[in-house]
Coordinates of C-alpha atoms in Angstrom, one line a residue:
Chain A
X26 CA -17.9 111.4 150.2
X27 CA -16.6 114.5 152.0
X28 CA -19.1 116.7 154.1
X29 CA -19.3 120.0 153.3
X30 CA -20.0 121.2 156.1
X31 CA -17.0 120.1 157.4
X32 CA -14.7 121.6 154.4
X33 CA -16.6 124.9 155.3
X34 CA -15.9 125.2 158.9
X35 CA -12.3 123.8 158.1
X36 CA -11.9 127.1 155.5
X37 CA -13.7 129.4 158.9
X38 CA -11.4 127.9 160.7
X39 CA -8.1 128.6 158.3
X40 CA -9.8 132.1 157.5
X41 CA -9.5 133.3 161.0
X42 CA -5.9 131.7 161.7
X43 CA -4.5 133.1 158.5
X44 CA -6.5 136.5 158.2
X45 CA -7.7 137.8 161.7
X46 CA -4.1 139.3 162.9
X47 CA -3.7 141.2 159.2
X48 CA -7.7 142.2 159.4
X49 CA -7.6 143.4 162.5
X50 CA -4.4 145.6 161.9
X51 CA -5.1 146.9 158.6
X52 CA -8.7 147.9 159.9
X53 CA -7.1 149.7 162.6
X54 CA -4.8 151.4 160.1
X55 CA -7.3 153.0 158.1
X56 CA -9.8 153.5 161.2
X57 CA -7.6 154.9 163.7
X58 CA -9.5 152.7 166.3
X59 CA -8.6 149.3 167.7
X60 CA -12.4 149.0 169.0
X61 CA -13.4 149.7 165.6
X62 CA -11.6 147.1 163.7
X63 CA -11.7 144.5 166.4
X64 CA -16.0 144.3 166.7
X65 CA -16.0 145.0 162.6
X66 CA -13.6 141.9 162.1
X67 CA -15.4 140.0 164.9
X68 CA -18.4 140.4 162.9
X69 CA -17.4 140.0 159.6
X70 CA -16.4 136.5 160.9
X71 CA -19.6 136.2 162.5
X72 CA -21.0 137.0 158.9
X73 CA -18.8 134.1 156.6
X74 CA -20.2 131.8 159.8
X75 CA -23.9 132.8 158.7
X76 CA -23.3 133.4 155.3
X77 CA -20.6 130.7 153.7
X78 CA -22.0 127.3 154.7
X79 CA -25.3 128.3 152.1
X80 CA -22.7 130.1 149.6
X81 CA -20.1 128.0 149.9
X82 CA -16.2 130.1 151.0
X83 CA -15.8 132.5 148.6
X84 CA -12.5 131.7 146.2
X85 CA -11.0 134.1 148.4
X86 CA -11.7 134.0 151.8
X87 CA -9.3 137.2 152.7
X88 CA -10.6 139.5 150.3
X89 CA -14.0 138.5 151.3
X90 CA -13.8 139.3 154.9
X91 CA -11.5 142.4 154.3
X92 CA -14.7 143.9 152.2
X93 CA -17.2 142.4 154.5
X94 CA -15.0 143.9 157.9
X95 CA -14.7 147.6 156.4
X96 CA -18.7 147.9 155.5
X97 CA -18.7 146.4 159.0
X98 CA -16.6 149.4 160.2
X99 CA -18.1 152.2 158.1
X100 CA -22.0 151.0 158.8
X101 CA -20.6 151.0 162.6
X102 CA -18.7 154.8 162.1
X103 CA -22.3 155.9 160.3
X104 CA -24.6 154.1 162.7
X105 CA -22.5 156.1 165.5
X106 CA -24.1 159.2 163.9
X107 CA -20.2 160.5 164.4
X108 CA -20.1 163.5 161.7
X109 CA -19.0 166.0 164.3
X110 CA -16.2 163.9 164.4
X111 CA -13.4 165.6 161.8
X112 CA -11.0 163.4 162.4
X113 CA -12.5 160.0 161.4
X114 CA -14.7 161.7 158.5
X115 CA -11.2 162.5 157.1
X116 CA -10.2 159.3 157.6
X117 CA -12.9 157.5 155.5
X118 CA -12.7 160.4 153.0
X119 CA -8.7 159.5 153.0
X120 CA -9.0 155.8 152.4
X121 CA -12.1 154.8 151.4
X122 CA -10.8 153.0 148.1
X123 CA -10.9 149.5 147.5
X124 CA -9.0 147.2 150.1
X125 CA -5.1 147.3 150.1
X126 CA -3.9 143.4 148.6
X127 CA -2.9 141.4 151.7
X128 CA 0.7 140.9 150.7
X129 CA 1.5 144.8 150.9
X130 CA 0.1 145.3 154.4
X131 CA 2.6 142.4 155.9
X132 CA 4.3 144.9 158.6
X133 CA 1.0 146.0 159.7
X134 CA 0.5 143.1 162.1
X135 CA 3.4 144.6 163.7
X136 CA 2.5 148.1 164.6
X137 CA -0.9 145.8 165.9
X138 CA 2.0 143.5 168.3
X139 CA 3.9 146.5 169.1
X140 CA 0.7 148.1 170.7
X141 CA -1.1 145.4 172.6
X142 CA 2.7 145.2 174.1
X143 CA 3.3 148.6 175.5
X144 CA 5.3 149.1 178.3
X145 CA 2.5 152.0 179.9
X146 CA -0.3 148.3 179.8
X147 CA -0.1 146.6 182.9
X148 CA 1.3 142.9 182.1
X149 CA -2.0 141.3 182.4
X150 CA -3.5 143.7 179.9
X151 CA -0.7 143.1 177.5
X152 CA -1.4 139.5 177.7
X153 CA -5.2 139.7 177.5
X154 CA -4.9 142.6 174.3
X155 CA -2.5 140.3 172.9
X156 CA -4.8 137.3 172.4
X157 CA -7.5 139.0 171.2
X158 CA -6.2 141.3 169.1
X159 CA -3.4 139.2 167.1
X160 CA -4.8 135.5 168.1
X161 CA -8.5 136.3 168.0
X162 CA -9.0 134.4 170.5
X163 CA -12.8 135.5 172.2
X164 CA -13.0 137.0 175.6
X165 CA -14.8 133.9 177.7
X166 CA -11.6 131.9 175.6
X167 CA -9.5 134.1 177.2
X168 CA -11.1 134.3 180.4
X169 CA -11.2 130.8 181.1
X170 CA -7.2 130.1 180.2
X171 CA -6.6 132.9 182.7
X172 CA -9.4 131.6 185.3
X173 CA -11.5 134.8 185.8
X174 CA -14.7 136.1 184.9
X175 CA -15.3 136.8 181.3
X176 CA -16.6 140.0 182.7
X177 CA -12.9 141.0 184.4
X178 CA -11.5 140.2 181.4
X179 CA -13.9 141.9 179.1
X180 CA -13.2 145.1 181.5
X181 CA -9.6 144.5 181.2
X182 CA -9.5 145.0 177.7
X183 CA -11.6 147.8 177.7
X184 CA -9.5 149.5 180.1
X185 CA -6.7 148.7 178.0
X186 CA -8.5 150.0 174.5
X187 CA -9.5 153.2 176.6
X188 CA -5.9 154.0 177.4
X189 CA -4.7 153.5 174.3
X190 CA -7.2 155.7 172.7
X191 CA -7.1 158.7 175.8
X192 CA -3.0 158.4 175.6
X193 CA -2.3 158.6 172.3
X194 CA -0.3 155.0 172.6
X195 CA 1.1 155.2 168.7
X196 CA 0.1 152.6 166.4
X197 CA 3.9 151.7 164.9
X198 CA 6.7 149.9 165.1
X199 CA 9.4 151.7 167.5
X200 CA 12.7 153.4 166.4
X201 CA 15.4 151.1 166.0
X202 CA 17.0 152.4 169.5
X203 CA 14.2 151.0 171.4
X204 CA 13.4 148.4 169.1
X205 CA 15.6 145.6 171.1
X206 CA 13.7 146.6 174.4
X207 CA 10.5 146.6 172.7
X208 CA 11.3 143.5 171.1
X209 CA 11.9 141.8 174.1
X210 CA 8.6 143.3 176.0
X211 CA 6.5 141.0 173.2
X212 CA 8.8 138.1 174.3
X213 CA 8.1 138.0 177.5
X214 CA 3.9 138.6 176.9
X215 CA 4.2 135.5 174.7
X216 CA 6.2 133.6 177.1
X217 CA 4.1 134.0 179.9
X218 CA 0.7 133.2 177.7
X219 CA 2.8 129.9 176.7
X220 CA 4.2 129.2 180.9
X221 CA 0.3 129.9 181.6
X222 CA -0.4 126.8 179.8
X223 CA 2.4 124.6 180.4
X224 CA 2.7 124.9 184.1
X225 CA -1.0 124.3 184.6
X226 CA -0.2 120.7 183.2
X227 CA -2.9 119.4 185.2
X228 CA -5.3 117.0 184.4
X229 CA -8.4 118.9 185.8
X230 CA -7.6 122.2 184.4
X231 CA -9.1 123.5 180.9
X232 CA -8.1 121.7 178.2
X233 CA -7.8 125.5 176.6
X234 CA -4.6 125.7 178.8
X235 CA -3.1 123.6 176.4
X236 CA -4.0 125.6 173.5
X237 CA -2.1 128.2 175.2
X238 CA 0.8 127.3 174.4
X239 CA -0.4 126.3 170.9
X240 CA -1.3 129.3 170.4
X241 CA 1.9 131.1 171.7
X242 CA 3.7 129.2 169.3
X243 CA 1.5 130.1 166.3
X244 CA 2.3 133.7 167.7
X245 CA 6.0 133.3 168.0
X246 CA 5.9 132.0 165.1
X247 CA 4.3 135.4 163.4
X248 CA 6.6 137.3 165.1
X249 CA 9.4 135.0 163.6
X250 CA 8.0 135.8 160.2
X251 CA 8.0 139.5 160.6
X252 CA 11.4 139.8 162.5
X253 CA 13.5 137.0 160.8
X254 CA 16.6 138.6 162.2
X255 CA 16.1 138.6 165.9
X256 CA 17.7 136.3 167.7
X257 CA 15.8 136.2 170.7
X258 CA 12.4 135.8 168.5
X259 CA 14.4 132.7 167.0
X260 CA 15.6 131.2 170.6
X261 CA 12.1 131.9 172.2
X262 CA 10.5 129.7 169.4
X263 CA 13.1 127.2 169.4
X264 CA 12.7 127.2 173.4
X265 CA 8.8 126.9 172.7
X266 CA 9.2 124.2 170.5
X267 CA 11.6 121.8 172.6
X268 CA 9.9 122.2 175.7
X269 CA 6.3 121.6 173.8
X270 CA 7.4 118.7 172.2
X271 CA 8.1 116.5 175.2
X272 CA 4.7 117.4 176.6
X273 CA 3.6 114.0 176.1
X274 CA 5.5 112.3 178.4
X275 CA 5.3 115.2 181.2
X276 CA 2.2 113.5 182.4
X277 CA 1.4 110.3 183.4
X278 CA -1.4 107.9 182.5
X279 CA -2.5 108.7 186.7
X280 CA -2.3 112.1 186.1
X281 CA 0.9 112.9 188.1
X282 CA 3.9 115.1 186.4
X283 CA 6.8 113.2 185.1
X284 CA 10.0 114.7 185.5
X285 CA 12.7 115.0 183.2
X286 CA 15.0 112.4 184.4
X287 CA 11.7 109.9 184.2
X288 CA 10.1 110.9 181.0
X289 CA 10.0 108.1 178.3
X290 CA 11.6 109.9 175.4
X291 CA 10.2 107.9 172.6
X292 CA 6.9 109.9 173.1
X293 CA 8.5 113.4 172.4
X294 CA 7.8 114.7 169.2
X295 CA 10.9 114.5 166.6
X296 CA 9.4 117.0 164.7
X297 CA 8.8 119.8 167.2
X298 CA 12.4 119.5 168.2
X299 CA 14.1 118.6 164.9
X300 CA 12.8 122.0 164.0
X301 CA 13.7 123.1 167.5
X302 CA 17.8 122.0 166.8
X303 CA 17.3 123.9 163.4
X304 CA 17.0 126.9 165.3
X305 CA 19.1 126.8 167.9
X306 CA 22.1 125.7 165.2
X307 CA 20.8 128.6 163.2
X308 CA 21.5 130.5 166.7
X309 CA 24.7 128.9 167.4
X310 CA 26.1 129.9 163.9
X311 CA 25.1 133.2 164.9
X312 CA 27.2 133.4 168.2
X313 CA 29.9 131.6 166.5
X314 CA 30.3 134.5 164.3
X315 CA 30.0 137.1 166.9
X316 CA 26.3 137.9 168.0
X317 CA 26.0 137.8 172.0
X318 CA 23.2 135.5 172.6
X319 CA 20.2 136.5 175.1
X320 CA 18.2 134.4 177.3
X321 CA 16.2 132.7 175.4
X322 CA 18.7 131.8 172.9
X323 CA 20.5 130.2 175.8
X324 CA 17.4 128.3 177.2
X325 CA 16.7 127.1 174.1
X326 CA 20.2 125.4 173.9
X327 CA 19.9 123.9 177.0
X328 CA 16.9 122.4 176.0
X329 CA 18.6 121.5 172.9
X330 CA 21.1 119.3 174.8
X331 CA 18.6 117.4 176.8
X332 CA 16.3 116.7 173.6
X333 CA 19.7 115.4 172.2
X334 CA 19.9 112.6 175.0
X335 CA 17.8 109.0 174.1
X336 CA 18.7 108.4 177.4
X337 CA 19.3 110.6 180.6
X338 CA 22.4 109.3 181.3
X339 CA 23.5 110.3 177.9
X340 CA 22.5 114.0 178.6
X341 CA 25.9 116.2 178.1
X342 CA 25.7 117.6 181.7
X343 CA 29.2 119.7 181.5
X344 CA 27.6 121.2 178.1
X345 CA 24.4 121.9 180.2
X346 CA 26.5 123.3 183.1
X347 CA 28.6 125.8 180.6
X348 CA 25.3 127.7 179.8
X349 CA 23.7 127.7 182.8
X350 CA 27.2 130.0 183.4
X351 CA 26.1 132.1 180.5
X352 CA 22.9 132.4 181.6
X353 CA 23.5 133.6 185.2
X354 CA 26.1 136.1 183.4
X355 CA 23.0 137.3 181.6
X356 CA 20.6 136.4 184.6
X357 CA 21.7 136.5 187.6
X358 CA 18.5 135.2 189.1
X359 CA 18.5 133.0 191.8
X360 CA 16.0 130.1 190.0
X361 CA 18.7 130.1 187.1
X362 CA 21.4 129.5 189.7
X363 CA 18.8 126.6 191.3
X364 CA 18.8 125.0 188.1
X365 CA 22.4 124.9 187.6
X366 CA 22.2 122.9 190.0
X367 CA 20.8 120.1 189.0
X368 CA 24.1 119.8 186.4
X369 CA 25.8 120.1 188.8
X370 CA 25.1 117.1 190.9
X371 CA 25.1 115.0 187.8
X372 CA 28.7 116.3 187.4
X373 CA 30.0 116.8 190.8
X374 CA 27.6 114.9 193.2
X375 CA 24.5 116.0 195.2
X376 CA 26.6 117.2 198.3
X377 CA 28.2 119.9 196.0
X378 CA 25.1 121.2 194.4
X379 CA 23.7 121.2 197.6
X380 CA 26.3 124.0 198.6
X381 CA 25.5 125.8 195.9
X382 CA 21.7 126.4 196.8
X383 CA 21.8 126.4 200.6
X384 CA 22.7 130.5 199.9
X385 CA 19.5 130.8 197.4
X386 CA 17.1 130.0 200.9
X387 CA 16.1 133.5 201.2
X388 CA 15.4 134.4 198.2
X389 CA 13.6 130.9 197.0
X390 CA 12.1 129.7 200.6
X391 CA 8.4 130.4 199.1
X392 CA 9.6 128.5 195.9
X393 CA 8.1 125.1 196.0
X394 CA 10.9 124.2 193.0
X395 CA 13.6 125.0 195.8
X396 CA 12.3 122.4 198.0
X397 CA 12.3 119.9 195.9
X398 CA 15.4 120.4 194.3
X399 CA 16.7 120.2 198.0
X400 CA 14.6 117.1 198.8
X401 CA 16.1 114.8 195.7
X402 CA 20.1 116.3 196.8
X403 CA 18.9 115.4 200.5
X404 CA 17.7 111.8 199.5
X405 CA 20.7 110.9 197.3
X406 CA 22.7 112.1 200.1
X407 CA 21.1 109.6 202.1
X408 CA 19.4 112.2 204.6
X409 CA 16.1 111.0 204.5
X410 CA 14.6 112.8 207.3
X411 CA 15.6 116.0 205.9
X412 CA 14.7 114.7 202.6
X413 CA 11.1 114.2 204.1
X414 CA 10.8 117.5 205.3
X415 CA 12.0 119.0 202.2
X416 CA 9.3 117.0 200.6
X417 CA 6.9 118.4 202.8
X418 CA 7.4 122.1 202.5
X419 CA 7.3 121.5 198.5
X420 CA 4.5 119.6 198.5
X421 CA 2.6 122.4 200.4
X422 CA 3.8 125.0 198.0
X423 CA 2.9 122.8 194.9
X424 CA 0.1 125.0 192.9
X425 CA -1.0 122.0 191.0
X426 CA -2.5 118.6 191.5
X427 CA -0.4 116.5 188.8
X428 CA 2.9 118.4 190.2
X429 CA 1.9 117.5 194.3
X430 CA 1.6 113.6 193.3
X431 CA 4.9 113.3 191.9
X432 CA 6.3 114.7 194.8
X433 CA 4.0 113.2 197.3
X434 CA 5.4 109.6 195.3
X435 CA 8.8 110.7 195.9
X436 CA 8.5 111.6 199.7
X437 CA 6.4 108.1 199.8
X438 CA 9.7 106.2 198.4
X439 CA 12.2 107.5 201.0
X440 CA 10.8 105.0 203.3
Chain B
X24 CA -1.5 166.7 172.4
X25 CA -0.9 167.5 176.0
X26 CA 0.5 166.1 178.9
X27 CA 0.4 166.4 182.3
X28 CA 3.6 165.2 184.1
X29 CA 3.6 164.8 187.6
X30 CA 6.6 164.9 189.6
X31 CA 6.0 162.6 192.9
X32 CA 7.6 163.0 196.2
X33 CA 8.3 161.3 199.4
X34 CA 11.6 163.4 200.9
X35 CA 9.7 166.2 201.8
X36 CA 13.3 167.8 200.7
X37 CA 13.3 170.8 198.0
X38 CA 15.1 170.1 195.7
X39 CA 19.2 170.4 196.0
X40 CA 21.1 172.9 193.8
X41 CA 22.4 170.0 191.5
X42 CA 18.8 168.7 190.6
X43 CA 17.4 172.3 190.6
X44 CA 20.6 172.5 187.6
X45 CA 19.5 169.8 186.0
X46 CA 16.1 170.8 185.7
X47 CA 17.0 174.0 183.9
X48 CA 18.5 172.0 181.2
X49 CA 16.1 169.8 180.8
X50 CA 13.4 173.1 180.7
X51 CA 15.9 174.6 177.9
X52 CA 15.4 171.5 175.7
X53 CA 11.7 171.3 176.1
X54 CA 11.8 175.1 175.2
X55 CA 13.9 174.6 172.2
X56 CA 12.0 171.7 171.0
X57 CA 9.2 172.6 170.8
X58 CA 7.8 170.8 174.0
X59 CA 7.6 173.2 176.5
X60 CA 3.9 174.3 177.7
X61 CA 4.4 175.5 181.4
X62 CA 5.9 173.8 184.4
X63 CA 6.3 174.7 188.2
X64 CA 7.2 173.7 191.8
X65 CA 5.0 173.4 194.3
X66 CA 4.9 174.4 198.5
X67 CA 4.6 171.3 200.4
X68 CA 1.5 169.6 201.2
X69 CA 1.5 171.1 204.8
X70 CA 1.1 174.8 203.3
X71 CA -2.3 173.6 201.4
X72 CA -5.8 174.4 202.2
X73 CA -9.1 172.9 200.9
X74 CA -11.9 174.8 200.6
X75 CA -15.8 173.5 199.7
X76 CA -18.3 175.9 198.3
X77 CA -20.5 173.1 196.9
X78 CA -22.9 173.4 199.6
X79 CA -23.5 177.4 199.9
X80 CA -21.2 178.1 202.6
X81 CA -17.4 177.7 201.3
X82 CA -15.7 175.7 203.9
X83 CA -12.2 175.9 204.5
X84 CA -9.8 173.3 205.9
X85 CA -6.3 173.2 206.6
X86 CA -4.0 170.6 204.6
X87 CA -4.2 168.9 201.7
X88 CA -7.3 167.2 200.3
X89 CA -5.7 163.8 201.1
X90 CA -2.8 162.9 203.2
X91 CA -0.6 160.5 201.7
X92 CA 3.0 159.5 202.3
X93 CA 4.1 160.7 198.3
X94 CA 2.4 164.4 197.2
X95 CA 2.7 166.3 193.7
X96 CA 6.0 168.4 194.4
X97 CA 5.6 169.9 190.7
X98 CA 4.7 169.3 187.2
X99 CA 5.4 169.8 183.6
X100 CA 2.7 170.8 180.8
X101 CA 4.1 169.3 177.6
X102 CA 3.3 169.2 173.8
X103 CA 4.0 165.6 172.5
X104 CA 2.7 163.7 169.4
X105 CA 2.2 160.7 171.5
X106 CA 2.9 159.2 174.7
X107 CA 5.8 157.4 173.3
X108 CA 7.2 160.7 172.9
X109 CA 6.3 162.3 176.5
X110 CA 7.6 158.6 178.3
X111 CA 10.7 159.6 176.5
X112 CA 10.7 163.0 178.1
X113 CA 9.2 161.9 181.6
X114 CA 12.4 159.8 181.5
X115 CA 14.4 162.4 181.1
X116 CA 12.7 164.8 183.3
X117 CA 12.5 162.1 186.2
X118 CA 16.4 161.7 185.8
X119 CA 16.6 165.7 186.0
X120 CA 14.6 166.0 188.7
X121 CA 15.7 163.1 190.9
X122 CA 12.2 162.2 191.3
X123 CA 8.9 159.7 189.8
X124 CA 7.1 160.9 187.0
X125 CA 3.8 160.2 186.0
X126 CA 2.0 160.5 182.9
X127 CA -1.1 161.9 182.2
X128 CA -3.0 162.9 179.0
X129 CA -5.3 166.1 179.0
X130 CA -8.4 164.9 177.6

């Protein structure tokens, strides 16, 4: 027999994945106030917690909590005693009919993106607005994936709500001139929210880490639905996908990071990065027929070469190499030059793509990556004592545990 | 709405006949679209003084309330709709001027 309980925290649970974004944005809409709709939806969540396990979830969960959220809202507005305020009387008088249907407000969640992104919001608010506002995630959720004090964080978004409000920040999507920059401002907030979880990696940080990236897939995934035509939104997710699905072989049993010459590839996930290849074809079509590709489109495809490979030494390393040298003509950054590389040693030996980095010192010297890079080219080269300080200096630049023990092992094995 | 935009300096340099060109068409088009509130230049820091009558007896002291290695040179007061709209401008005005910008609503 099934447990009801369990089908009605199951529907909570679907409710707020499907509905919260669209709640949150059409509330905002029709209130003018991001404060406003975010406590009204918080507690018309708080209210199917209370009320559906007795009631059972309503036939329809959204229509339920978009009538629950705007008495939520207008009890707030009245409790606020806020009739000297013109603006927001007008507002209710304007739309105070019954609740838009759910399909017609699609875009909304996109003016609701396009603002917790701004460019005037420091990145860290961007990030922080971001995941509450669209994921719903809570603030303490939030403030342990980013290790501070749910207090910083709570402060951070207020700050960030403030200056939205006391600016005038605009609550739409931008013109189609600035679209492409704005566009690529949301990548990089989801990108970082999905790098803050998969570079932790480590066995004694918060599990929530990994529901990082989770959830910066779900949001790329949104953001897929309501640009279908971007190219980078489609490369970003394809990147997501590829590098997510061979998370379980990045660690070891031991807890120590397994790099991707020594992951065992029958633990990937084939169906994170058969849809990943879907994507990057999709992409690949797209360049064929003239559309420049950006970085993430790139990425993506390198990744889709090396989820291609059963075997490292079936990798396509000159197909790698060729866009690593689109990359750097997009991204001239010096870790993009490090990690060509590491195709290039497969292709043309260690003591080559050690002559390519030995010019990125400068910039990469507090890079603990470089170092090891350097380390493994040193050690094949047969220059162990180099090697070993190589080691060294990366090790002591490692930020986590499970990434220090894989290189700590490899320093051990020189010898 | 109104903004206040800043115009920050470090030179300690007027500004040179070029930017002082540019500026006037950039003051045109804030006149002719609509934008245009009031805007000046300012003396340098050095020729500020600070006075402070909380107390009952107005003191006065020579130089700016702060001393800081970048100072408000000038400022525009715009009409926007929204501060997509004035970043848009401050762009502008920082390229005309050939200095920062910031932002700032008026409450």
């Amino acid at each position: 027999m099934r447990d009801p309980a369990v089908d009605v925290r199951a529907a909570i649970i679907r409710a707020h994945h499907e509905e919260w974004a669209r709640l949150v944005a059409a509330l905002t809409r029709r209130f003018g106030d991001l404060d406003i709709a975010e406590e009204a939806v918080a507690e018309a969540f708080a209210a199917a917690v209370e009320r559906w396990p007795a009631d059972g979830p309503p036939p329809n969960p959204g229509a339920w909590l978009t009538i629950t959220a705007n008495r939520k809202a207008i009890d707030r507005i009245r409790r606020e005693n806020k009739r000297d305020d013109k603006q927001k009387q007008a507002q209710m008088g304007y739309d105070d009919g019954p609740p838009e249907p759910l399909g017609a407000i699609e875009d909304e969640r996109l003016r609701l993106v396009f603002i917790c992104c701004h460019p005037a919001l420091a990145m860290d608010a961007r990030v922080a607005l971001t995941l509450r506002m669209v994921g719903g995630l809570t603030v303490p959720e939030i403030a342990r994936a980013f290790l501070v004090q749910a207090t910083t964080m709570e402060r951070r978004i207020t700050r960030a709500k403030a200056k939205i409000k006391a600016a005038r920040i605009p609550y739409r999507v931008p013109s189609a001139d600035d679209l492409p920059a704005r566009v690529s401002g949301v990548l990089a907030v989801l990108f970082l929210v999905f790098n803050e979880g998969y570079l932790a990696g480590s066995p004694d940080a918060d599990p929530l880490r990994h529901d990082l990236t989770t959830e910066a897939i779900r949001l790329t995934r949104l953001i897929r639905a309501l640009l279908p035509h971007d190219g980078e939104v489609a490369g970003l997710l394809a990147l997501m996908l590829l590098i997510e699905a061979r998370r379980p072989a990045r660690v070891s049993a031991d807890g120590e990071l397994v790099s991707l010459d020594e992951q065992d590839r029958a633990v990937w996930d084939p169906e994170l990065i058969a849809e990943g290849h879907r994507l990057v074809r999709e992409r690949l079509a797209a360049a064929a027929a003239g559309a420049a590709p950006g970085r993430y489109q790139i990425l993506a495809a390198i990744n889709a070469v090396h989820t291609s490979a059963r075997d490292i030494r079936d990798t396509d390393w000159s197909q790698v190499r060729a866009l690593y040298d689109q990359l750097v003509a997009v991204d001239p950054s010096p870790v993009i030059a490090l990690n060509r590389a590491v195709a290039v040693a497969e292709l043309d030996g260690p003591q080559a793509a050690l002559a390519d980095i030995e010019h990125l010192e400068d910039d990469l010297t507090g890079y603990h990556a470089y170092h090891a890079a350097r380390a493994d080219l040193l050690r094949r080269l047969g220059r162990a004592e180099e090697s070993r300080a190589a080691y060294d200096r990366a090790i002591e630049l490692a930020g986590n545990t499970a990434e220090s023990a894989s290189l700590t092992r490899r320093r051990d094995q020189l010898g | 709405m109104q903004y206040l935009m800043s115009v920050i300096d470090d030179t300690g340099n007027l500004a040179t006949p070029e930017e002082d060109a540019s500026i006037n068409v950039f003051n045109d088009r804030l006149q002719a679209e609509g934008h245009w509130v009031f805007a000046g230049g300012l003396g340098s820091p050095d020729a500020a003084t600070v006075i402070d009558n909380r107390g009952g007896e107005a003191i006065v002291t020579d130089g700016p309330f702060v001393e800081t290695k970048e100072y408000l040179a000038g400022f525009w007061i715009i009409e926007a709709p929204d501060l997509d709209v004035a970043l848009t401008l401050a762009a502008e005005g920082s390229k005309a001027c050939n200095r920062k910008i910031e932002v700032r609503p008026f409450l």
